[in-house]
Amino acid sequence: GAGVSQSPSNKVTEKGKDVELRCDPISGHTALYWYRQSLGQGLEFLIYFQGNSAPDKSGLPSDRFSAERTGGSVSTLTIQRTQQEDSAVYLCASRRGGSSYEQYFGPGTRLTVT
Amino acid sequence: EDQVTQSPEALRLQEGESSSLNCSYTVSGLRGLFWYRQDPGKGPEFLFTLYSAGEEKEKERLKATLTKKESFLHITAPKPEDSATYLCAVQADNDMRFGAGTRLTVKP
């Protein structure tokens, strides 16, 4: 079956440019998460969407980061005025919701800011 | 504050040399403990969920166990293809916390 997909798989951008990263969750999953993983580091929580509820944005590192989830499915993470420290792998995960807490991850987008 | 700590950071084993990875946690309201495998350049792959102390789950050469304070991922007679980073995560009342992972290398 189809898993979580992310695009692009790799993105190289110049410092100061805006980027958009896309996530397609597993069909029927109501919850969606974005994480950031720097080289050799653990997962850093960014933002969480659950159904129609207001998203939990507590992990966003600055106001340059924002995310949307349209129609309860596809999500876009936008980073404005990128900085070199934004270089990392951005991972998206979805879960079924309710009392099911297992998260299923996409392959990630590797962002390099030059 | 909720915390998840994995040890060791890195582990090198010979093929066939069994060992265990540790995940210790302090959280309020444990709803589940999860183990993931992550290969280089890929997203984490779900392995197990454990919900209560005493619970065990097995898959091939891997067995996960849970106590009130920690979880172990036991690897029996590992093969080189088991080389990966193993992540532990804990779902508490309010959030999911990930450990930093254990990087396992199994040499032939």
Tab-separated table of C-alpha atoms in Angstrom:
chain	number	residue	atom	x	y	z
A	1	GLY	CA	0.000	0.000	0.000
A	2	ALA	CA	0.989	3.625	-0.358
A	3	GLY	CA	3.046	5.060	2.429
A	4	VAL	CA	3.880	8.644	3.292
A	5	SER	CA	5.452	10.471	0.380
A	6	GLN	CA	7.477	13.677	0.387
A	7	SER	CA	8.728	15.956	-2.314
A	8	PRO	CA	11.222	16.994	-3.385
A	9	SER	CA	13.647	14.390	-2.114
A	10	ASN	CA	16.475	16.909	-2.312
A	11	LYS	CA	16.432	20.696	-2.420
A	12	VAL	CA	19.385	23.019	-2.741
A	13	THR	CA	18.640	26.699	-2.305
A	14	GLU	CA	20.501	29.916	-1.808
A	15	LYS	CA	20.490	31.714	1.511
A	16	GLY	CA	17.585	34.127	1.701
A	17	LYS	CA	15.290	32.246	-0.690
A	18	ASP	CA	11.956	30.708	0.315
A	19	VAL	CA	11.313	26.956	0.015
A	20	GLU	CA	8.234	24.753	0.142
A	21	LEU	CA	8.327	21.115	1.157
A	22	ARG	CA	5.384	18.816	0.514
A	23	CYS	CA	4.008	15.815	2.393
A	24	ASP	CA	1.310	13.370	1.289
A	25	PRO	CA	0.210	11.308	4.303
A	26	ILE	CA	-1.220	7.803	4.294
A	27	SER	CA	-4.841	7.905	3.166
A	28	GLY	CA	-7.221	8.008	6.105
A	29	HIS	CA	-4.621	9.147	8.629
A	30	THR	CA	-5.945	12.102	10.573
A	31	ALA	CA	-2.735	13.243	12.262
A	32	LEU	CA	0.333	14.665	10.517
A	33	TYR	CA	3.694	15.699	11.943
A	34	TRP	CA	6.748	17.541	10.678
A	35	TYR	CA	10.188	16.921	12.153
A	36	ARG	CA	13.673	18.172	11.426
A	37	GLN	CA	16.753	15.973	11.665
A	38	SER	CA	20.184	17.533	11.485
A	39	LEU	CA	23.206	15.440	10.580
A	40	GLY	CA	23.797	12.832	13.271
A	41	GLN	CA	21.099	14.299	15.512
A	42	GLY	CA	17.773	13.117	16.802
A	43	LEU	CA	14.355	14.165	15.590
A	44	GLU	CA	13.265	17.709	16.405
A	45	PHE	CA	9.500	18.172	16.502
A	46	LEU	CA	8.241	21.115	14.446
A	47	ILE	CA	4.457	21.037	14.071
A	48	TYR	CA	1.472	18.690	14.491
A	49	PHE	CA	-1.922	18.659	12.769
A	50	GLN	CA	-4.860	16.644	14.086
A	51	GLY	CA	-8.047	16.643	12.068
A	52	ASN	CA	-9.674	20.057	12.016
A	53	SER	CA	-8.130	21.208	15.290
A	54	ALA	CA	-5.736	24.136	15.484
A	55	PRO	CA	-2.203	22.871	14.805
A	56	ASP	CA	0.368	22.536	17.566
A	57	LYS	CA	3.088	24.909	16.397
A	58	SER	CA	5.139	24.759	19.581
A	59	GLY	CA	8.198	23.276	17.867
A	60	LEU	CA	8.610	25.813	15.082
A	61	PRO	CA	12.049	27.404	15.638
A	62	SER	CA	11.208	30.848	14.281
A	63	ASP	CA	8.506	32.817	12.500
A	64	ARG	CA	10.258	32.032	9.210
A	65	PHE	CA	8.725	28.554	9.473
A	66	SER	CA	5.068	27.871	8.742
A	67	ALA	CA	2.960	24.940	7.663
A	68	GLU	CA	-0.466	24.300	6.229
A	69	ARG	CA	-2.586	21.234	5.821
A	70	THR	CA	-5.226	21.494	3.140
A	71	GLY	CA	-8.385	19.407	3.167
A	72	GLY	CA	-7.084	17.315	6.042
A	73	SER	CA	-4.589	15.622	3.747
A	74	VAL	CA	-1.582	17.160	1.976
A	75	SER	CA	0.684	19.412	4.016
A	76	THR	CA	3.228	22.026	2.978
A	77	LEU	CA	6.069	23.259	5.177
A	78	THR	CA	7.336	26.674	4.131
A	79	ILE	CA	10.638	28.175	5.199
A	80	GLN	CA	11.060	31.836	4.357
A	81	ARG	CA	14.390	33.635	3.975
A	82	THR	CA	16.332	30.417	4.450
A	83	GLN	CA	19.505	30.403	6.524
A	84	GLN	CA	22.408	27.963	6.446
A	85	GLU	CA	21.374	26.565	9.812
A	86	ASP	CA	18.104	25.437	8.198
A	87	SER	CA	20.054	22.766	6.309
A	88	ALA	CA	18.728	19.409	7.518
A	89	VAL	CA	16.463	16.542	6.567
A	90	TYR	CA	12.800	17.406	7.000
A	91	LEU	CA	10.652	14.395	7.822
A	92	CYS	CA	6.902	14.082	7.685
A	93	ALA	CA	4.934	11.420	9.541
A	94	SER	CA	1.265	10.496	9.738
A	95	ARG	CA	-0.776	8.380	12.100
A	96	ARG	CA	-4.263	6.983	12.088
A	97	GLY	CA	-5.441	8.998	15.079
A	98	GLY	CA	-7.560	8.170	18.091
A	99	SER	CA	-5.774	5.765	20.433
A	100	SER	CA	-3.396	4.627	17.691
A	101	TYR	CA	-0.095	6.447	18.259
A	102	GLU	CA	2.243	4.741	15.792
A	103	GLN	CA	3.692	7.289	13.394
A	104	TYR	CA	4.666	6.303	9.866
A	105	PHE	CA	7.399	8.350	8.256
A	106	GLY	CA	8.099	9.509	4.756
A	107	PRO	CA	11.558	9.349	3.182
A	108	GLY	CA	12.319	12.966	4.017
A	109	THR	CA	13.452	16.014	2.088
A	110	ARG	CA	17.136	16.893	2.356
A	111	LEU	CA	17.445	20.672	2.356
A	112	THR	CA	20.791	22.303	1.710
A	113	VAL	CA	21.105	26.073	2.036
A	114	THR	CA	24.212	27.463	0.370
B	1	GLU	CA	10.184	17.289	32.122
B	2	ASP	CA	9.666	14.340	29.781
B	3	GLN	CA	12.949	12.743	28.728
B	4	VAL	CA	14.042	9.820	26.589
B	5	THR	CA	17.663	8.647	26.733
B	6	GLN	CA	19.184	5.949	24.587
B	7	SER	CA	22.412	4.091	25.218
B	8	PRO	CA	24.917	3.390	23.950
B	9	GLU	CA	25.217	6.087	21.280
B	10	ALA	CA	27.021	3.604	19.037
B	11	LEU	CA	27.500	-0.144	19.142
B	12	ARG	CA	29.737	-2.300	17.009
B	13	LEU	CA	29.078	-6.042	16.980
B	14	GLN	CA	30.472	-9.011	15.149
B	15	GLU	CA	27.966	-10.990	13.146
B	16	GLY	CA	26.270	-13.428	15.512
B	17	GLU	CA	27.196	-11.463	18.657
B	18	SER	CA	23.958	-10.815	20.543
B	19	SER	CA	23.460	-7.595	22.510
B	20	SER	CA	20.888	-5.127	23.805
B	21	LEU	CA	20.094	-1.468	23.251
B	22	ASN	CA	18.622	0.577	26.072
B	23	CYS	CA	15.963	3.289	26.144
B	24	SER	CA	15.265	4.890	29.515
B	25	TYR	CA	12.434	7.357	29.943
B	26	THR	CA	10.775	9.707	32.381
B	27	VAL	CA	7.379	10.841	31.164
B	28	SER	CA	4.044	11.709	32.662
B	29	GLY	CA	1.320	9.447	31.440
B	30	LEU	CA	2.929	6.842	29.198
B	31	ARG	CA	0.629	5.964	26.329
B	32	GLY	CA	3.099	3.917	24.339
B	33	LEU	CA	6.778	3.273	23.650
B	34	PHE	CA	7.904	2.814	20.069
B	35	TRP	CA	11.003	1.441	18.390
B	36	TYR	CA	12.021	2.514	14.905
B	37	ARG	CA	14.847	1.561	12.582
B	38	GLN	CA	16.431	4.243	10.416
B	39	ASP	CA	18.759	3.499	7.531
B	40	PRO	CA	21.034	6.250	6.161
B	41	GLY	CA	19.158	8.638	3.896
B	42	LYS	CA	15.759	7.206	4.771
B	43	GLY	CA	12.911	7.960	7.130
B	44	PRO	CA	12.421	5.927	10.317
B	45	GLU	CA	10.703	2.579	9.820
B	46	PHE	CA	8.239	1.493	12.501
B	47	LEU	CA	9.185	-1.711	14.345
B	48	PHE	CA	7.251	-2.144	17.609
B	49	THR	CA	4.796	-0.563	20.009
B	50	LEU	CA	4.804	-1.470	23.714
B	51	TYR	CA	2.046	-0.228	25.981
B	52	SER	CA	2.606	-1.612	29.476
B	53	ALA	CA	5.349	-2.930	31.729
B	54	GLY	CA	6.046	-6.605	31.143
B	55	GLU	CA	5.003	-6.501	27.518
B	56	GLU	CA	7.304	-8.047	24.895
B	57	LYS	CA	7.222	-7.976	21.080
B	58	GLU	CA	9.361	-9.971	18.646
B	59	LYS	CA	10.222	-9.679	14.983
B	60	GLU	CA	12.871	-11.884	13.421
B	61	ARG	CA	16.110	-11.282	15.373
B	62	LEU	CA	14.668	-8.389	17.400
B	63	LYS	CA	12.816	-8.500	20.698
B	64	ALA	CA	11.587	-5.424	22.546
B	65	THR	CA	10.751	-5.416	26.246
B	66	LEU	CA	9.327	-2.763	28.557
B	67	THR	CA	9.561	-1.946	32.255
B	68	LYS	CA	8.223	1.084	34.104
B	69	LYS	CA	11.463	2.983	33.512
B	70	GLU	CA	13.108	1.561	30.413
B	71	SER	CA	12.868	-0.541	27.312
B	72	PHE	CA	15.391	-2.893	25.787
B	73	LEU	CA	15.796	-3.885	22.188
B	74	HIS	CA	17.506	-7.255	22.185
B	75	ILE	CA	19.254	-8.329	19.002
B	76	THR	CA	19.947	-12.044	18.735
B	77	ALA	CA	22.651	-13.296	16.371
B	78	PRO	CA	22.701	-10.070	14.348
B	79	LYS	CA	23.572	-9.949	10.669
B	80	PRO	CA	25.257	-7.113	8.750
B	81	GLU	CA	21.856	-6.105	7.338
B	82	ASP	CA	20.760	-5.216	10.879
B	83	SER	CA	23.172	-2.286	10.774
B	84	ALA	CA	21.130	0.898	11.200
B	85	THR	CA	20.235	3.540	13.753
B	86	TYR	CA	17.562	2.395	16.181
B	87	LEU	CA	15.306	5.090	17.599
B	88	CYS	CA	13.139	4.897	20.668
B	89	ALA	CA	10.135	7.195	21.116
B	90	VAL	CA	7.667	7.687	23.928
B	91	GLN	CA	4.115	8.970	23.613
B	92	ALA	CA	3.175	10.826	26.769
B	93	ASP	CA	-0.036	12.652	27.590
B	94	ASN	CA	0.899	15.704	25.597
B	95	ASP	CA	3.598	14.818	23.124
B	96	MET	CA	5.851	12.277	21.494
B	97	ARG	CA	9.530	12.362	22.485
B	98	PHE	CA	12.306	10.714	20.496
B	99	GLY	CA	15.645	9.557	21.806
B	100	ALA	CA	18.835	10.420	19.937
B	101	GLY	CA	19.222	6.841	18.734
B	102	THR	CA	21.789	4.062	18.869
B	103	ARG	CA	23.889	3.571	15.760
B	104	LEU	CA	24.423	-0.173	15.340
B	105	THR	CA	27.116	-1.601	13.094
B	106	VAL	CA	27.327	-5.349	12.574
B	107	LYS	CA	30.546	-6.525	10.979
B	108	PRO	CA	30.688	-9.749	8.967
